[in-house]
Structure formats: structure tokens, C-alpha cells
PDB file of C-alpha atoms in Angstrom:
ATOM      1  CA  UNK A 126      86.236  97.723  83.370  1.00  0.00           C
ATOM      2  CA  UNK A 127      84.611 100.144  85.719  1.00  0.00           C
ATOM      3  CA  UNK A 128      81.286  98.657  87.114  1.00  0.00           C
ATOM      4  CA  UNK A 129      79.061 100.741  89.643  1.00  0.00           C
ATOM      5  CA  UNK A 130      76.117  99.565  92.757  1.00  0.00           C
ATOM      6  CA  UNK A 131      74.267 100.626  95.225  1.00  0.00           C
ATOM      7  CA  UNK A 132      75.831  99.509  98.995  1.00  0.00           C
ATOM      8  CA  UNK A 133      73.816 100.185 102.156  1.00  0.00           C
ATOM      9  CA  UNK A 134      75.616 102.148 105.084  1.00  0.00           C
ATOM     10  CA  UNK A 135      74.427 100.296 107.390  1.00  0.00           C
ATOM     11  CA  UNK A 136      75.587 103.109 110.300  1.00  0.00           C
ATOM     12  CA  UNK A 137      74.173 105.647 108.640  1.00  0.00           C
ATOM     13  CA  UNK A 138      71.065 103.733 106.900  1.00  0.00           C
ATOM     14  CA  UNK A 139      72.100 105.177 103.513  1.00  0.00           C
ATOM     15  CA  UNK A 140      72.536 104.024 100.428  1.00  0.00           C
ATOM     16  CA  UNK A 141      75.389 104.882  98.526  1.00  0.00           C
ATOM     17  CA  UNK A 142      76.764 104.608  94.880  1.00  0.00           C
ATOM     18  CA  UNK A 143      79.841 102.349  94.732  1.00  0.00           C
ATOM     19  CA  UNK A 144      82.757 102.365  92.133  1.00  0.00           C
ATOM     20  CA  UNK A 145      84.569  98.685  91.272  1.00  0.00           C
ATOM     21  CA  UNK A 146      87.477  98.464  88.879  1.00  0.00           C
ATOM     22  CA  UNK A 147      87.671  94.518  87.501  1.00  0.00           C
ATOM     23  CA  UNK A 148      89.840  93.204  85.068  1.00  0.00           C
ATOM     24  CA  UNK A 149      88.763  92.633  81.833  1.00  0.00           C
ATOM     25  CA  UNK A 150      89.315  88.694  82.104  1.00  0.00           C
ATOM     26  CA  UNK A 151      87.798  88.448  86.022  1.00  0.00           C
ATOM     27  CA  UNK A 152      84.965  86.201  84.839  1.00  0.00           C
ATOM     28  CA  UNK A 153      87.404  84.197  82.683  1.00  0.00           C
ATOM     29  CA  UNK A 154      89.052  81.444  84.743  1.00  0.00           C
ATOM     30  CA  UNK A 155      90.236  80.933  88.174  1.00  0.00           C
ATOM     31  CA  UNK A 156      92.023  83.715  88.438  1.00  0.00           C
ATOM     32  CA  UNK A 157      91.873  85.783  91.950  1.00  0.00           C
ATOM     33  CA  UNK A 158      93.025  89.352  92.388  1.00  0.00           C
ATOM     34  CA  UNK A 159      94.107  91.283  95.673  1.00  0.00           C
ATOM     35  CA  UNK A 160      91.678  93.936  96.796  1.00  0.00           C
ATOM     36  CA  UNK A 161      92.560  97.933  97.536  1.00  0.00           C
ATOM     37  CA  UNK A 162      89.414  99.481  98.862  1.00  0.00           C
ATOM     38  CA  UNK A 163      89.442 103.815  98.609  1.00  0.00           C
ATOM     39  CA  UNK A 164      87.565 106.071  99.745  1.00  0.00           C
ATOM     40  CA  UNK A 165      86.151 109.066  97.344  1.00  0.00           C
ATOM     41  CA  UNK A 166      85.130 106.663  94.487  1.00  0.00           C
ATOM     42  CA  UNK A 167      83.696 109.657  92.186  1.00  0.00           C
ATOM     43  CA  UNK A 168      86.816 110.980  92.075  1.00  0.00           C
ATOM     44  CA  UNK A 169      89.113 108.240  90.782  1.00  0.00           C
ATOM     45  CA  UNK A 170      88.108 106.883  87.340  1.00  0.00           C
ATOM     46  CA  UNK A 171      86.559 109.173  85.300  1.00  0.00           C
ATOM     47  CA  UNK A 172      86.167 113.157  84.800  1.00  0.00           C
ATOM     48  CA  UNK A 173      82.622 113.557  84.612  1.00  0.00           C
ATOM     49  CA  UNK A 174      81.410 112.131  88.071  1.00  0.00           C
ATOM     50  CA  UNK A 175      84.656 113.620  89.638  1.00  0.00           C
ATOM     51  CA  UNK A 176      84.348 116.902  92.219  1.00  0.00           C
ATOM     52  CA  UNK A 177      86.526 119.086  90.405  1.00  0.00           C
ATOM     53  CA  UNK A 178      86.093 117.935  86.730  1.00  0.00           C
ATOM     54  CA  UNK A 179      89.327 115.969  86.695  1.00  0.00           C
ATOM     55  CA  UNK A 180      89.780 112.334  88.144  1.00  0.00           C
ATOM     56  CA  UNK A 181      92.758 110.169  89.333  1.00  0.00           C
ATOM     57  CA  UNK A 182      92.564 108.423  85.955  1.00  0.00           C
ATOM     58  CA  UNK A 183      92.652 105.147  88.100  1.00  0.00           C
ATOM     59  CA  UNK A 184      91.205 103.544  85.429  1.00  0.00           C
ATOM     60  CA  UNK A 185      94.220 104.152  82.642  1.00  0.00           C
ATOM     61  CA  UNK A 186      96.823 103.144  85.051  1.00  0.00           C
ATOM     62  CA  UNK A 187      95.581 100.119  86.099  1.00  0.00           C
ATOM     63  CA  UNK A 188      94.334  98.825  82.570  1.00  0.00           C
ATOM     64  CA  UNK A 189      98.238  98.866  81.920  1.00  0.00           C
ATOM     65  CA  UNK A 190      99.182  96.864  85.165  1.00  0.00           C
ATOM     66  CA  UNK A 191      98.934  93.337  87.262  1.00  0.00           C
ATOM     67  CA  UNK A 192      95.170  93.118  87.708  1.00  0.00           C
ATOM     68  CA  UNK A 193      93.687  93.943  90.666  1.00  0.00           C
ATOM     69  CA  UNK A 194      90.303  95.128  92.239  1.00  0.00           C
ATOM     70  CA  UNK A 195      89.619  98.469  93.371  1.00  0.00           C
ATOM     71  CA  UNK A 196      86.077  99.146  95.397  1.00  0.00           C
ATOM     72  CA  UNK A 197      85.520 103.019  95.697  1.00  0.00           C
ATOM     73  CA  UNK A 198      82.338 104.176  97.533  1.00  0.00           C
ATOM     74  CA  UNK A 199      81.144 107.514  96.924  1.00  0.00           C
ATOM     75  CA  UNK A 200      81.140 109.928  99.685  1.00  0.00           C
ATOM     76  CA  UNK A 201      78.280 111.688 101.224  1.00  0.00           C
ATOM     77  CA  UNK A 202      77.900 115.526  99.447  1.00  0.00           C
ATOM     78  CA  UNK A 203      75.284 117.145 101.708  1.00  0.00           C
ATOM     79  CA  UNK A 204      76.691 119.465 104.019  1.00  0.00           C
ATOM     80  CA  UNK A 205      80.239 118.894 105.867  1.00  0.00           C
ATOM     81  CA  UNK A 206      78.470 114.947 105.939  1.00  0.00           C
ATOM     82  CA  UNK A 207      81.864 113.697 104.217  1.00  0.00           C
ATOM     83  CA  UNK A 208      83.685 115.597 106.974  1.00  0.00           C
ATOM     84  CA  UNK A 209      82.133 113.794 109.159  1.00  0.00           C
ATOM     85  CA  UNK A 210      82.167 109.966 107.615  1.00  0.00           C
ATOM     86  CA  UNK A 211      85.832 110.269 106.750  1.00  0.00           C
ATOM     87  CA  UNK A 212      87.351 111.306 110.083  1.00  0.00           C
ATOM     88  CA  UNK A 213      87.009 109.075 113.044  1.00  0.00           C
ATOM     89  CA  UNK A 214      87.832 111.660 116.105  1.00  0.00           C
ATOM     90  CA  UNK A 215      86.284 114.597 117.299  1.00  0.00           C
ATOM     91  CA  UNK A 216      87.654 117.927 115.845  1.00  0.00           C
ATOM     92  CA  UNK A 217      87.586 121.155 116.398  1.00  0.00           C
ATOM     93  CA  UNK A 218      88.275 122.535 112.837  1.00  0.00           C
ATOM     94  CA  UNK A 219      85.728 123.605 110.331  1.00  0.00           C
ATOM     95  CA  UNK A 220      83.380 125.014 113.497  1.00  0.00           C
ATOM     96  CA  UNK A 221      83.274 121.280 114.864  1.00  0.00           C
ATOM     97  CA  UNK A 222      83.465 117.574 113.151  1.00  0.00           C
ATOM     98  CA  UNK A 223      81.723 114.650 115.036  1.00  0.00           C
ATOM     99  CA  UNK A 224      83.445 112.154 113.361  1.00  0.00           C
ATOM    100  CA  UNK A 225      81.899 109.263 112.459  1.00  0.00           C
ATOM    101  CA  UNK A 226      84.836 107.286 110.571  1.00  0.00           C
ATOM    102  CA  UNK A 227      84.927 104.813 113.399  1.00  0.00           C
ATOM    103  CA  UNK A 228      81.573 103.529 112.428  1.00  0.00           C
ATOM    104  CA  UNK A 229      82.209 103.957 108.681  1.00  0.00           C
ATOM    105  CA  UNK A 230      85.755 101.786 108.874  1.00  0.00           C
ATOM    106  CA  UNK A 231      83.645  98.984 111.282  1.00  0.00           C
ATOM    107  CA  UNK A 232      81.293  98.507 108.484  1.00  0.00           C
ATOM    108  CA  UNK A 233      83.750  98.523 105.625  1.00  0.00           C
ATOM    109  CA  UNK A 234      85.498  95.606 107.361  1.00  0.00           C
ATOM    110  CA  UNK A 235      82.455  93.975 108.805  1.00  0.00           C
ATOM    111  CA  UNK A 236      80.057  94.297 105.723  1.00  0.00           C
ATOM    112  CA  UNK A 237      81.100  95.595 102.571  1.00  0.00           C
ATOM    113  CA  UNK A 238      84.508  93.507 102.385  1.00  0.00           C
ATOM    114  CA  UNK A 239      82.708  89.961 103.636  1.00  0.00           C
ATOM    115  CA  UNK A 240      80.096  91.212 100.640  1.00  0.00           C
ATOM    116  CA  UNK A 241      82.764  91.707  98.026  1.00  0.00           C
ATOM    117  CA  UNK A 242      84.808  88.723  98.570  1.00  0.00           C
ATOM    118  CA  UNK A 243      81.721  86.431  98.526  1.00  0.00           C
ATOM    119  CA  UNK A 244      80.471  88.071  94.917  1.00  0.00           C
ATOM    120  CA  UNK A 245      84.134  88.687  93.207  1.00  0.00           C
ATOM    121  CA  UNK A 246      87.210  86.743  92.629  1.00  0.00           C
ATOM    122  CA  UNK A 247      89.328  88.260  95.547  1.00  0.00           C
ATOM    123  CA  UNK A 248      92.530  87.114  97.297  1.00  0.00           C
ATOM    124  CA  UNK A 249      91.182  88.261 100.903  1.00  0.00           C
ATOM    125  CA  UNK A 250      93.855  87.907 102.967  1.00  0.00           C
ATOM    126  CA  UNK A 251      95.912  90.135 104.561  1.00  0.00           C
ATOM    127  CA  UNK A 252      98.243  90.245 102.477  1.00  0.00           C
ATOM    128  CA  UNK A 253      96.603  90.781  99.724  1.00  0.00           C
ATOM    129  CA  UNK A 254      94.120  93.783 101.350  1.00  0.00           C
ATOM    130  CA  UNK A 255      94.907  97.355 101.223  1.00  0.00           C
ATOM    131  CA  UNK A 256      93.342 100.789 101.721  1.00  0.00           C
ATOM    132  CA  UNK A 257      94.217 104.141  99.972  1.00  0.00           C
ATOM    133  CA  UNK A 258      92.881 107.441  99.753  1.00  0.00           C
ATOM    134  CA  UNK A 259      93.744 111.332  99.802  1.00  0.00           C
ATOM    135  CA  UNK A 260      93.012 114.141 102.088  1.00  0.00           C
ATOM    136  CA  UNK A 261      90.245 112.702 104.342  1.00  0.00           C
ATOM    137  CA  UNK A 262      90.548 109.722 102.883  1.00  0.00           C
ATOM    138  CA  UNK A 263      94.226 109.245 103.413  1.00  0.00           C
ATOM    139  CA  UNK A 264      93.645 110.063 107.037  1.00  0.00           C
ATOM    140  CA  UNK A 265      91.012 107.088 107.112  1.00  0.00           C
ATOM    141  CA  UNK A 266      93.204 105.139 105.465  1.00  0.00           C
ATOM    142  CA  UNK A 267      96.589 105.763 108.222  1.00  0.00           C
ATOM    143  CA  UNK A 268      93.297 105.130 111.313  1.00  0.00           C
ATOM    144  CA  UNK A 269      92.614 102.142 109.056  1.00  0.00           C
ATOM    145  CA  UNK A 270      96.142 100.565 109.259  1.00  0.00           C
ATOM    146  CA  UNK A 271      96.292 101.375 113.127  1.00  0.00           C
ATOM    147  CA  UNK A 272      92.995  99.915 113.728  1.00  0.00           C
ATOM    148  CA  UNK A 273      92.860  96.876 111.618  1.00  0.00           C
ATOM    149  CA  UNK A 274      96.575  95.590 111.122  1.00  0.00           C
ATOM    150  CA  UNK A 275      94.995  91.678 111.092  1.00  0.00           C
ATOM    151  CA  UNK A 276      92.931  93.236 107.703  1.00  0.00           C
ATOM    152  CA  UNK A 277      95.108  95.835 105.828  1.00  0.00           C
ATOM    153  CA  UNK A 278      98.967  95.283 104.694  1.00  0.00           C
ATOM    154  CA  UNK A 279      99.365  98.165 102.617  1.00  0.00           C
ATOM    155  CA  UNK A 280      97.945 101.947 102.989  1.00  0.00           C
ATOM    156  CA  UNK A 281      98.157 104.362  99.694  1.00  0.00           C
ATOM    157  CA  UNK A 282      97.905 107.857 102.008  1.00  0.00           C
ATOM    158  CA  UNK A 283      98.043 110.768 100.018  1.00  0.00           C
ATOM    159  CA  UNK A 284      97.843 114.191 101.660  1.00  0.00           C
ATOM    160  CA  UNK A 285      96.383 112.972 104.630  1.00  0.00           C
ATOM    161  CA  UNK A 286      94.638 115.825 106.552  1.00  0.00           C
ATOM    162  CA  UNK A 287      96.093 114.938 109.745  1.00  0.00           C
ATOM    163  CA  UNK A 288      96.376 118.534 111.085  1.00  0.00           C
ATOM    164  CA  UNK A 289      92.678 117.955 111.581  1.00  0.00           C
ATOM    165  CA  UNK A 290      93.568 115.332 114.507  1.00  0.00           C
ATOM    166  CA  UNK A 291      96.925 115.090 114.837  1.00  0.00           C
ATOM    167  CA  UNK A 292      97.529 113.963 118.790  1.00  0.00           C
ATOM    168  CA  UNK A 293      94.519 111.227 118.319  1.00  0.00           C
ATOM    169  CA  UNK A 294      96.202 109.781 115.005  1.00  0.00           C
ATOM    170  CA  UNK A 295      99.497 109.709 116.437  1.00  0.00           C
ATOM    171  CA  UNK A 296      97.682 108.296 119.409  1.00  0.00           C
ATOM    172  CA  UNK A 297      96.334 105.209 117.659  1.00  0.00           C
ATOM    173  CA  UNK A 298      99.380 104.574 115.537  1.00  0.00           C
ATOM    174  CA  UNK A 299     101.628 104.383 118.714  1.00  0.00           C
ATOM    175  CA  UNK A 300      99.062 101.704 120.226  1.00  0.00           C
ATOM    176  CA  UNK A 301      98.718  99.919 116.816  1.00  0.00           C
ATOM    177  CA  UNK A 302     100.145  96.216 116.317  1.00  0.00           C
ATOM    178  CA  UNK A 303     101.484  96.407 113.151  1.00  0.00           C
ATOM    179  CA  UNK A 304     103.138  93.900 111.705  1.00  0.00           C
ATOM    180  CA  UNK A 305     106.586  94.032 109.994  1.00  0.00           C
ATOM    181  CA  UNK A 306     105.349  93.325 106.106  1.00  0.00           C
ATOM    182  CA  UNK A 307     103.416  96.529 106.616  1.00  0.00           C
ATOM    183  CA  UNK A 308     103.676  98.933 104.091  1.00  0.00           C
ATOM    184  CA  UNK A 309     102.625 102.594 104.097  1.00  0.00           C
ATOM    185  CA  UNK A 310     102.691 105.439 101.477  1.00  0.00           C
ATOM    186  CA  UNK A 311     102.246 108.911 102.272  1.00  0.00           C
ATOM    187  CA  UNK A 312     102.981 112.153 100.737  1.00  0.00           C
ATOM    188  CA  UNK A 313     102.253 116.164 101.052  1.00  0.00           C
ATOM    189  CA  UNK A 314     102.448 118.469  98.380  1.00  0.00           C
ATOM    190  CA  UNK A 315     104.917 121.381  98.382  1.00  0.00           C
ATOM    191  CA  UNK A 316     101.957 124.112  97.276  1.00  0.00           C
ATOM    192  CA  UNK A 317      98.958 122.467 100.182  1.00  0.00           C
ATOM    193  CA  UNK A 318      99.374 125.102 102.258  1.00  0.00           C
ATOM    194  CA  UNK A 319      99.380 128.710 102.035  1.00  0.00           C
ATOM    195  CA  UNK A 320     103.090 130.291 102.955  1.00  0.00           C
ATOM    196  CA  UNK A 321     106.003 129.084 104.275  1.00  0.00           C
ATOM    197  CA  UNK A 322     104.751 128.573 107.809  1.00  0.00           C
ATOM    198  CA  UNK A 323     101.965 126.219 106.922  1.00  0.00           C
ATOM    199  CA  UNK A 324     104.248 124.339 104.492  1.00  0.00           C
ATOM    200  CA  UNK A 325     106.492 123.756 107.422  1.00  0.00           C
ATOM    201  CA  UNK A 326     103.587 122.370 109.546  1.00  0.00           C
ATOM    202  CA  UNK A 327     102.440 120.141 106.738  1.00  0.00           C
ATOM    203  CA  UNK A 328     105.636 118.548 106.724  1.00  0.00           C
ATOM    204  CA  UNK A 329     106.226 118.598 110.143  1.00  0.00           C
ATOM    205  CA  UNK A 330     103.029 116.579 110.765  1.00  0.00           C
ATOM    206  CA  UNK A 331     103.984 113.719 107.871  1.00  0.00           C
ATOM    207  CA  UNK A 332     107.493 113.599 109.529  1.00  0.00           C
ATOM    208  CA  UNK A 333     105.916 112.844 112.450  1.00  0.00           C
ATOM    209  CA  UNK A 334     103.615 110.307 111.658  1.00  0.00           C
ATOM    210  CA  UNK A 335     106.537 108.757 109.719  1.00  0.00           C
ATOM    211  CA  UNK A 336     108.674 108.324 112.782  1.00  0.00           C
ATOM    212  CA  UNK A 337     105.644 106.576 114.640  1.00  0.00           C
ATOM    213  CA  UNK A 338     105.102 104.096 112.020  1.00  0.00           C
ATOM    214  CA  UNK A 339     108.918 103.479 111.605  1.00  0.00           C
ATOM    215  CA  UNK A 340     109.043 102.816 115.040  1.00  0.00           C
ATOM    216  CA  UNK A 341     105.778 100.685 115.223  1.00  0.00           C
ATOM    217  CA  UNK A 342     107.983  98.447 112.403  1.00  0.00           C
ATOM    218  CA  UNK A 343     105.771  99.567 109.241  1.00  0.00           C
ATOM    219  CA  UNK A 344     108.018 100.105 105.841  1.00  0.00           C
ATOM    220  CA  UNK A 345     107.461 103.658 104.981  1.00  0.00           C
ATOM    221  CA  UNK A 346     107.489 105.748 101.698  1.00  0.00           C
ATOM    222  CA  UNK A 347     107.188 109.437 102.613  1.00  0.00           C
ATOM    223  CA  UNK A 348     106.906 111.385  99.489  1.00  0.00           C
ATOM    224  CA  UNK A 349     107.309 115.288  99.404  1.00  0.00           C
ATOM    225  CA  UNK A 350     105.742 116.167  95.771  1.00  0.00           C
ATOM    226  CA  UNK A 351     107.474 119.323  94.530  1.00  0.00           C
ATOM    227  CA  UNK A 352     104.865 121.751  93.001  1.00  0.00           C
ATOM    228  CA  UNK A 353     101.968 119.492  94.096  1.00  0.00           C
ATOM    229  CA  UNK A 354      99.153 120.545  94.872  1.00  0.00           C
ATOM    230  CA  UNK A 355      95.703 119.362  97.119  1.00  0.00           C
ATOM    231  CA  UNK A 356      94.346 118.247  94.007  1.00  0.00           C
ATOM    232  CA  UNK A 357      93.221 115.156  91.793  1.00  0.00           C
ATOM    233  CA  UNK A 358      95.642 115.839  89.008  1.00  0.00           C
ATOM    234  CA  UNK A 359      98.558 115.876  91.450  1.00  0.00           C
ATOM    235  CA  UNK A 360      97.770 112.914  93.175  1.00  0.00           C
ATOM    236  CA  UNK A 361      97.640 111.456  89.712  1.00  0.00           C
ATOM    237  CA  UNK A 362     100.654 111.784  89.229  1.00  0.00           C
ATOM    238  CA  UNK A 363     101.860 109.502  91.857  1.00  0.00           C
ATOM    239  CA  UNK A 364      99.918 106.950  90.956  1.00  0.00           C
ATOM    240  CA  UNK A 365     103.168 104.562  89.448  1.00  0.00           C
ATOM    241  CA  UNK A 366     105.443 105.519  92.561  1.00  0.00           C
ATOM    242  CA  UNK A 367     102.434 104.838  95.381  1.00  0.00           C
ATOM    243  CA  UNK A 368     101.830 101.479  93.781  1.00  0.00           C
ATOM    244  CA  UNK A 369     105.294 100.219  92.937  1.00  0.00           C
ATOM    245  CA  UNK A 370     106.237 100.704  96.712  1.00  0.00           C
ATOM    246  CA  UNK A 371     103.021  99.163  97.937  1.00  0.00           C
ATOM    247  CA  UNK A 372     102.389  96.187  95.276  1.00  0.00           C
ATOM    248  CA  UNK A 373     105.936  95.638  93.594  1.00  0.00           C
ATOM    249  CA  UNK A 374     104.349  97.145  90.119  1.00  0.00           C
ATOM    250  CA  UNK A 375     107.060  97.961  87.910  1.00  0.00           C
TER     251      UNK A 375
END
């Protein structure tokens, strides 16, 4: 089931709508489930509250699979605001981004985690925490593996827009202490940029950010998706490879 409430953004002193996928039976017994928190929560279970008219279909996929939690706040639509939540550097693209996604990741992991494992059935360890997202999310999601190692095992980072801050990124993954059960998916879509040129520096960037986190001792899965696109229904599709190499789902 897909359940929805309000969380306040403490940072930002909003509130925001919040997406939470629970297994059917999660009020059943003593059952406890591991945790992936995402970013972009509109856009992952169903069509009608998604961006674009067409979802991850989250929802499908993991009705058929282990159980396991998924909490999804919804980004902030007014203005380049999301811009600004989901990176956490400074950047000079889009006429300037003050990022804020410091800030945002701080109160993920100091509020709204503490909040959902005291309320849900949760397995909150390490081990059984991870983080996922695409495009700005994904990007959050490779700063949130740097920056919290002792919190997230496993990052689902799909598209990542790290041309938006490459040196910082690389930056903080090269500092990170990650440990060796680390485990981090990310892909780039053949069509994301326009021309060959841009498709080379797409791929250039995930190679690169690849190497770092091979050398930092992570377990990588870097995924070039022929024909894919920067879109919902692409990433979609690699919904059963992203989670087989991060949770052992068959």
C-alpha cells in the first residue's frame, strides 16, 4: 500500500507531502523491513501526481518483491526551489544554484529517519538503509553515500546530474569512508544528451565517479541504458536490475 503525510522541513520551515510504500502485512506480526528513502516521491508510484504524467510504477514492482519500505518526500515546485534542495554545492548552471542539499540530507538523517523508525516496523541499521533517486536526486543520493557511510549501505543513482558539480562530488567521494559492503548503482542513458559530444561527457562523468568509488572500496554497478532517455519511463525500466544488485532481489 501507498500511504501519504505531511513532514516538516525543518531547514526550510515547510511542510511537505510525503509518499510511504508498506507492505500489505506491516501491521501483521513482528515482521521488520529495511528502509530505502528517495527523493521525488510524486514521481514514483502513481501517474496522476507524477511531473510528466507517467511514474516509476514503484508501486507494481515492489508489490511483486521481498517487502520493504520506501519513504518519498515530494519536492519543492516553486521556482528552481527543487534545484536548490536537491543539490548540496554551489553551481553555476541554470544562472546560479545555492544549494541547499546539505541542509536537506542533515535533516533527512537527523529527523525524518529517527521519525520513521520510531512510527514503522523498520530494520534501521546500516545495513539495512539505503537512498535512491534520479537526476537531482541521484546526485543527492552519490553526496548521501559520501557523507553518511555510518547511515546508508546501498545508493540506487540513476542519471545523476553530476555535470552540475562535478569537481565538488568527486571531491567528497575521494574524502568519503566508505565501507567495503557498500553498494552503488548508477546509470546514464544513451539519448540524455543532445549529440555525440554531450553523450561523451555524460559518460565520461559516470566513468569517473565510478573509478572514485571503486577506489574508495564501494561495489559498483554502472549501467549505460541503450535508447534511454532522462525520463520516468526509462528509469522504470531499471527498476529489477537497480534492485537485484543493491538488495539481492531476484
Amino acid at each position: 500500500m501507498v500511504d501519504t503525510f505531511t513532514v516538516h522541513i525543518t531547514p526550510y520551515g515547510l511542510d511537505r507531502r510525503t509518499f510511504i510504500y508498506l507492505p500489505d502485512d506491516w501491521q501483521a506480526g513482528e515482521k521488520r523491513y529495511p528502509v530505502l528513502y528517495m527523493f521525488d516521491g510524486h514521481n514514483l508510484f502513481f501517474d496522476d501526481t507524477a511531473t510528466y504524467g507517467t511514474c516509476w510504477g514503484l508501486k507494481e514492482y515492489l508489490d511483486a518483491r521481498p517487502n520493504a519500505i520506501v519513504v518519498a518526500p515530494e519536492c519543492n515546485h516553486e521556482g528552481n526551489q527543487r534545484l536548490e534542495e536537491y543539490c548540496p554545492y554551489e553551481s553555476d548552471w541554470f544562472d546560479g544554484i545555492h544549494g541547499t542539499g546539505k541542509q536537506y540530507m542533515d535533516w533527512l538523517v537527523n529527523e525524518l529517519k529517527p521519525a520513521i523508525d520510531a512510527k514503522y516496523p523498520t530494520l534501521p541499521d546500516r545495513e539495512n538503509t539505503a537512498i535512491g533517486g534520479s537526476s537531482m536526486g541521484g546526485l543527492m543520493s552519490l553526496y548521501a553515500i559520501a557523507a553518511y557511510p555510518e547511515v546508508f549501505s546501498k545508493a540506487a543513482c540513476l542519471s545523476p546530474s553530476v555535470r552540475l558539480c562535478l569537481p565538488d562530488i568527486k571531491a567528497d567521494l575521494r574524502r568519503a569512508r566508505l565501507r567495503p559492503d557498500t553498494r552503488v548503482y548508477l546509470s546514464w542513458g544513451e539519448k540524455e544528451g543532445h549529440g555525440k559530444h554531450q553523450m561523451a561527457q555524460y559518460t565520461a562523468n559516470a566513468l569517473a565517479v565510478t573509478r572514485i568509488l571503486n577506489e574508495r572500496g564501494a561495489a559498483v554497478y554502472p549501467y549505460f541504458q541503450l535508447d534511454g532517455r532522462h525520463c520516468e519511463a526509462d528509469w522504470r525500466r531499471q527498476l529489477p536490475r537497480c534492485f537485484r544488485f543493491l538488495f539481492g532481489w531476484k
